mmCIF file of C-alpha atoms in Angstrom:
data_model
loop_
_atom_site.group_PDB
_atom_site.id
_atom_site.type_symbol
_atom_site.label_atom_id
_atom_site.label_comp_id
_atom_site.label_asym_id
_atom_site.label_seq_id
_atom_site.Cartn_x
_atom_site.Cartn_y
_atom_site.Cartn_z
ATOM 1 C CA UNK A 8 21.484 13.942 8.294
ATOM 2 C CA UNK A 9 19.260 12.568 11.042
ATOM 3 C CA UNK A 10 16.117 13.508 9.121
ATOM 4 C CA UNK A 11 17.236 11.694 5.982
ATOM 5 C CA UNK A 12 17.855 8.496 7.976
ATOM 6 C CA UNK A 13 14.271 8.634 9.216
ATOM 7 C CA UNK A 14 12.989 9.363 5.712
ATOM 8 C CA UNK A 15 15.000 6.439 4.364
ATOM 9 C CA UNK A 16 13.450 4.083 6.904
ATOM 10 C CA UNK A 17 9.994 5.446 6.075
ATOM 11 C CA UNK A 18 10.412 4.957 2.315
ATOM 12 C CA UNK A 19 11.921 1.499 2.769
ATOM 13 C CA UNK A 20 8.946 0.386 4.837
ATOM 14 C CA UNK A 21 6.410 2.023 2.514
ATOM 15 C CA UNK A 22 7.844 0.271 -0.562
ATOM 16 C CA UNK A 23 8.658 -3.096 1.025
ATOM 17 C CA UNK A 24 5.927 -4.941 -0.879
ATOM 18 C CA UNK A 25 6.832 -3.439 -4.265
ATOM 19 C CA UNK A 26 10.528 -4.036 -3.653
ATOM 20 C CA UNK A 27 9.916 -7.689 -2.834
ATOM 21 C CA UNK A 28 7.730 -8.097 -5.911
ATOM 22 C CA UNK A 29 10.534 -6.714 -8.041
ATOM 23 C CA UNK A 30 13.253 -8.864 -6.461
ATOM 24 C CA UNK A 31 11.095 -11.985 -6.819
ATOM 25 C CA UNK A 32 9.927 -11.278 -10.360
ATOM 26 C CA UNK A 33 10.570 -14.284 -12.633
ATOM 27 C CA UNK A 34 12.621 -12.144 -15.009
ATOM 28 C CA UNK A 35 14.808 -10.630 -12.278
ATOM 29 C CA UNK A 36 15.224 -13.265 -9.595
ATOM 30 C CA UNK A 37 17.537 -15.457 -11.749
ATOM 31 C CA UNK A 38 20.088 -12.634 -11.741
ATOM 32 C CA UNK A 39 21.185 -13.612 -8.230
ATOM 33 C CA UNK A 40 21.058 -17.389 -8.731
ATOM 34 C CA UNK A 41 24.017 -19.688 -9.268
ATOM 35 C CA UNK A 42 22.207 -21.244 -12.257
ATOM 36 C CA UNK A 43 21.942 -17.927 -14.124
ATOM 37 C CA UNK A 44 21.937 -18.367 -17.915
ATOM 38 C CA UNK A 45 22.712 -15.838 -20.610
ATOM 39 C CA UNK A 46 19.106 -16.000 -21.820
ATOM 40 C CA UNK A 47 17.937 -15.060 -18.294
ATOM 41 C CA UNK A 48 20.231 -12.042 -18.316
ATOM 42 C CA UNK A 49 19.040 -10.934 -21.745
ATOM 43 C CA UNK A 50 15.409 -11.256 -20.662
ATOM 44 C CA UNK A 51 16.013 -9.221 -17.504
ATOM 45 C CA UNK A 52 17.689 -6.374 -19.354
ATOM 46 C CA UNK A 53 14.962 -6.310 -21.979
ATOM 47 C CA UNK A 54 12.287 -6.288 -19.300
ATOM 48 C CA UNK A 55 13.888 -3.417 -17.404
ATOM 49 C CA UNK A 56 14.282 -1.204 -20.459
ATOM 50 C CA UNK A 57 10.758 0.235 -20.661
ATOM 51 C CA UNK A 58 10.630 1.035 -16.941
ATOM 52 C CA UNK A 59 14.058 2.643 -16.908
ATOM 53 C CA UNK A 60 13.271 4.884 -19.872
ATOM 54 C CA UNK A 61 9.868 5.869 -18.461
ATOM 55 C CA UNK A 62 11.151 6.656 -14.974
ATOM 56 C CA UNK A 63 14.131 8.654 -16.173
ATOM 57 C CA UNK A 64 11.870 10.649 -18.483
ATOM 58 C CA UNK A 65 9.478 11.358 -15.597
ATOM 59 C CA UNK A 66 12.307 12.520 -13.339
ATOM 60 C CA UNK A 67 13.831 14.724 -16.039
ATOM 61 C CA UNK A 68 10.444 16.308 -16.731
ATOM 62 C CA UNK A 69 9.922 16.850 -13.010
ATOM 63 C CA UNK A 70 13.281 18.538 -12.562
ATOM 64 C CA UNK A 71 12.529 20.875 -15.460
ATOM 65 C CA UNK A 72 9.016 21.638 -14.228
ATOM 66 C CA UNK A 73 10.219 22.362 -10.694
ATOM 67 C CA UNK A 74 13.333 24.202 -11.938
ATOM 68 C CA UNK A 75 15.616 22.213 -9.669
ATOM 69 C CA UNK A 76 19.232 21.248 -10.202
ATOM 70 C CA UNK A 77 20.154 17.646 -9.440
ATOM 71 C CA UNK A 78 23.160 15.593 -10.656
ATOM 72 C CA UNK A 79 21.021 13.025 -12.459
ATOM 73 C CA UNK A 80 22.846 10.109 -14.091
ATOM 74 C CA UNK A 81 20.995 8.552 -17.016
ATOM 75 C CA UNK A 82 21.482 4.791 -17.040
ATOM 76 C CA UNK A 83 19.263 3.941 -19.997
ATOM 77 C CA UNK A 84 22.086 4.670 -22.502
ATOM 78 C CA UNK A 85 24.224 2.081 -20.692
ATOM 79 C CA UNK A 86 21.342 -0.377 -20.870
ATOM 80 C CA UNK A 87 21.084 0.223 -24.617
ATOM 81 C CA UNK A 88 24.809 -0.429 -25.002
ATOM 82 C CA UNK A 89 24.612 -3.668 -23.000
ATOM 83 C CA UNK A 90 21.703 -4.947 -25.082
ATOM 84 C CA UNK A 91 23.549 -4.021 -28.256
ATOM 85 C CA UNK A 92 26.669 -5.852 -27.120
ATOM 86 C CA UNK A 93 24.497 -8.905 -26.427
ATOM 87 C CA UNK A 94 22.910 -8.639 -29.899
ATOM 88 C CA UNK A 95 19.464 -8.141 -28.389
ATOM 89 C CA UNK A 96 17.019 -5.826 -30.155
ATOM 90 C CA UNK A 97 15.504 -3.044 -28.082
ATOM 91 C CA UNK A 98 11.831 -3.376 -27.147
ATOM 92 C CA UNK A 99 9.681 -1.178 -29.356
ATOM 93 C CA UNK A 100 8.239 1.337 -26.900
ATOM 94 C CA UNK A 101 6.140 2.874 -29.673
ATOM 95 C CA UNK A 102 4.203 -0.298 -30.380
ATOM 96 C CA UNK A 103 0.649 -0.704 -29.137
ATOM 97 C CA UNK A 104 1.613 -2.933 -26.229
ATOM 98 C CA UNK A 105 4.028 -0.806 -24.243
ATOM 99 C CA UNK A 106 1.940 2.380 -24.000
ATOM 100 C CA UNK A 107 -0.933 0.361 -22.525
ATOM 101 C CA UNK A 108 1.375 -1.251 -19.986
ATOM 102 C CA UNK A 109 3.252 1.867 -18.889
ATOM 103 C CA UNK A 110 0.332 4.297 -18.928
ATOM 104 C CA UNK A 111 -1.346 2.305 -16.173
ATOM 105 C CA UNK A 112 1.479 3.387 -13.868
ATOM 106 C CA UNK A 113 2.318 6.816 -15.257
ATOM 107 C CA UNK A 114 4.278 8.969 -12.840
ATOM 108 C CA UNK A 115 3.602 12.656 -13.413
ATOM 109 C CA UNK A 116 5.998 14.541 -11.125
ATOM 110 C CA UNK A 117 4.600 17.921 -10.098
ATOM 111 C CA UNK A 118 5.899 18.297 -6.537
ATOM 112 C CA UNK A 119 9.326 18.005 -4.939
ATOM 113 C CA UNK A 120 8.111 15.201 -2.694
ATOM 114 C CA UNK A 121 7.124 13.164 -5.756
ATOM 115 C CA UNK A 122 10.547 13.832 -7.215
ATOM 116 C CA UNK A 123 12.226 12.545 -4.049
ATOM 117 C CA UNK A 124 10.181 9.343 -4.171
ATOM 118 C CA UNK A 125 11.068 8.687 -7.800
ATOM 119 C CA UNK A 126 14.747 9.442 -7.225
ATOM 120 C CA UNK A 127 14.760 7.084 -4.246
ATOM 121 C CA UNK A 128 13.983 4.229 -6.630
ATOM 122 C CA UNK A 129 16.391 5.358 -9.366
ATOM 123 C CA UNK A 130 19.336 5.934 -7.044
ATOM 124 C CA UNK A 131 18.666 2.904 -4.877
ATOM 125 C CA UNK A 132 18.652 0.627 -7.913
ATOM 126 C CA UNK A 133 22.273 1.533 -8.577
ATOM 127 C CA UNK A 134 23.372 -0.023 -5.290
ATOM 128 C CA UNK A 135 21.583 -3.290 -5.993
ATOM 129 C CA UNK A 136 22.911 -3.241 -9.532
ATOM 130 C CA UNK A 137 26.488 -3.545 -8.381
ATOM 131 C CA UNK A 138 25.678 -6.726 -6.454
ATOM 132 C CA UNK A 139 23.916 -8.119 -9.516
ATOM 133 C CA UNK A 140 26.870 -7.235 -11.750
ATOM 134 C CA UNK A 141 29.245 -9.276 -9.617
ATOM 135 C CA UNK A 142 27.035 -12.361 -9.870
ATOM 136 C CA UNK A 143 26.550 -11.849 -13.601
ATOM 137 C CA UNK A 144 30.297 -11.804 -14.197
ATOM 138 C CA UNK A 145 30.821 -14.789 -11.892
ATOM 139 C CA UNK A 146 28.114 -16.964 -13.457
ATOM 140 C CA UNK A 147 28.223 -15.937 -17.109
ATOM 141 C CA UNK A 148 31.921 -15.342 -17.590
ATOM 142 C CA UNK A 149 32.356 -18.691 -19.281
ATOM 143 C CA UNK A 150 29.314 -18.366 -21.530
ATOM 144 C CA UNK A 151 30.427 -15.381 -23.606
ATOM 145 C CA UNK A 152 33.654 -14.352 -25.254
ATOM 146 C CA UNK A 153 35.353 -11.889 -22.918
ATOM 147 C CA UNK A 154 33.657 -9.980 -20.142
ATOM 148 C CA UNK A 155 29.860 -9.995 -19.998
ATOM 149 C CA UNK A 156 28.523 -6.506 -20.867
ATOM 150 C CA UNK A 157 27.129 -5.163 -17.599
ATOM 151 C CA UNK A 158 27.611 -1.417 -17.750
ATOM 152 C CA UNK A 159 23.982 -0.825 -16.751
ATOM 153 C CA UNK A 160 24.408 -2.644 -13.450
ATOM 154 C CA UNK A 161 27.966 -1.562 -12.648
ATOM 155 C CA UNK A 162 27.403 2.083 -13.581
ATOM 156 C CA UNK A 163 31.038 2.125 -14.663
ATOM 157 C CA UNK A 164 30.610 4.400 -17.671
ATOM 158 C CA UNK A 165 27.160 5.878 -17.199
ATOM 159 C CA UNK A 166 26.613 9.418 -18.440
ATOM 160 C CA UNK A 167 27.385 11.130 -15.161
ATOM 161 C CA UNK A 168 27.631 14.809 -14.522
ATOM 162 C CA UNK A 169 30.908 16.476 -13.677
ATOM 163 C CA UNK A 170 32.019 15.915 -10.103
ATOM 164 C CA UNK A 171 30.059 12.707 -9.529
ATOM 165 C CA UNK A 172 32.536 9.856 -9.375
ATOM 166 C CA UNK A 173 30.776 6.799 -8.003
ATOM 167 C CA UNK A 174 27.505 5.104 -7.150
ATOM 168 C CA UNK A 175 28.117 5.721 -3.452
ATOM 169 C CA UNK A 176 28.654 9.425 -4.151
ATOM 170 C CA UNK A 177 25.329 9.686 -5.968
ATOM 171 C CA UNK A 178 23.542 7.919 -3.093
ATOM 172 C CA UNK A 179 24.956 10.400 -0.579
ATOM 173 C CA UNK A 180 24.092 13.332 -2.846
ATOM 174 C CA UNK A 181 20.535 12.073 -3.159
ATOM 175 C CA UNK A 182 20.025 12.062 0.616
ATOM 176 C CA UNK A 183 21.476 15.551 0.954
ATOM 177 C CA UNK A 184 18.998 16.685 -1.703
ATOM 178 C CA UNK A 185 16.127 14.817 -0.035
ATOM 179 C CA UNK A 186 16.806 16.328 3.368
ATOM 180 C CA UNK A 187 16.801 19.807 1.860
ATOM 181 C CA UNK A 188 13.583 19.392 -0.093
ATOM 182 C CA UNK A 189 11.305 16.852 1.618
ATOM 183 C CA UNK A 190 9.909 17.894 5.028
ATOM 184 C CA UNK A 191 8.220 15.224 7.132
ATOM 185 C CA UNK A 192 4.653 16.231 6.292
ATOM 186 C CA UNK A 193 5.390 15.435 2.624
ATOM 187 C CA UNK A 194 6.783 11.964 3.231
ATOM 188 C CA UNK A 195 3.509 10.180 2.339
ATOM 189 C CA UNK A 196 3.540 11.810 -1.106
ATOM 190 C CA UNK A 197 7.145 10.771 -1.609
ATOM 191 C CA UNK A 198 6.266 7.208 -0.617
ATOM 192 C CA UNK A 199 3.365 7.100 -3.077
ATOM 193 C CA UNK A 200 5.640 8.289 -5.892
ATOM 194 C CA UNK A 201 8.213 5.648 -4.980
ATOM 195 C CA UNK A 202 5.526 2.961 -5.117
ATOM 196 C CA UNK A 203 4.467 4.235 -8.550
ATOM 197 C CA UNK A 204 8.093 4.173 -9.703
ATOM 198 C CA UNK A 205 8.417 0.528 -8.704
ATOM 199 C CA UNK A 206 5.177 -0.178 -10.565
ATOM 200 C CA UNK A 207 6.700 1.212 -13.758
ATOM 201 C CA UNK A 208 9.362 -1.482 -13.608
ATOM 202 C CA UNK A 209 6.909 -4.213 -12.665
ATOM 203 C CA UNK A 210 4.630 -3.334 -15.594
ATOM 204 C CA UNK A 211 7.604 -3.259 -17.955
ATOM 205 C CA UNK A 212 8.848 -6.637 -16.715
ATOM 206 C CA UNK A 213 5.381 -8.110 -17.197
ATOM 207 C CA UNK A 214 5.471 -7.272 -20.912
ATOM 208 C CA UNK A 215 6.170 -10.234 -23.200
ATOM 209 C CA UNK A 216 9.889 -10.683 -23.769
ATOM 210 C CA UNK A 217 9.561 -10.689 -27.537
ATOM 211 C CA UNK A 218 10.665 -7.404 -29.076
ATOM 212 C CA UNK A 219 8.170 -7.548 -31.943
ATOM 213 C CA UNK A 220 4.947 -8.085 -29.980
ATOM 214 C CA UNK A 221 2.340 -5.488 -30.876
ATOM 215 C CA UNK A 222 4.048 -4.118 -33.993
#
């Protein structure tokens, strides 16, 4: 998998700025802090919801358009369950506000290289999510009754396809898929799609945290 290692380094470098912007976003950065509060966690999950739904929809549409098989795991249902367990209403993606925000970073996947770039962001987020989940449980364990709902970040019960047993498995499977379908001359297109995928999350996080804005 020598080629996939090089592609990974290329995508990491190409998306360094967007990745840093996401990690340092005011609604996400508290997730790794010792002073994390339950309200911070609720705000982060709410802010991620629009981006997660939009990116998963783009990837699903791309897979169908390109007629490719990929063991995609949808994490938005887990995010919905976590928000429900926290008694937080879902953002209204049909209101006037969210379409304006997300359409400015629409990702229309028409090539395999674009698909690889989008999947790079989706699959990579799972790895970071597990680190976040550990801090969430450590910092918020005493603030809620029982274990803090964190299925979205742990991926423990996500709607996986048969034969895919862990986050690490899905990461390996992604790179096998990428090596098969993304030759070096298409790497710039994959990088652009990855940047656009990060922008989906950044735009979603920049939406007001209130769930009734724009109704």
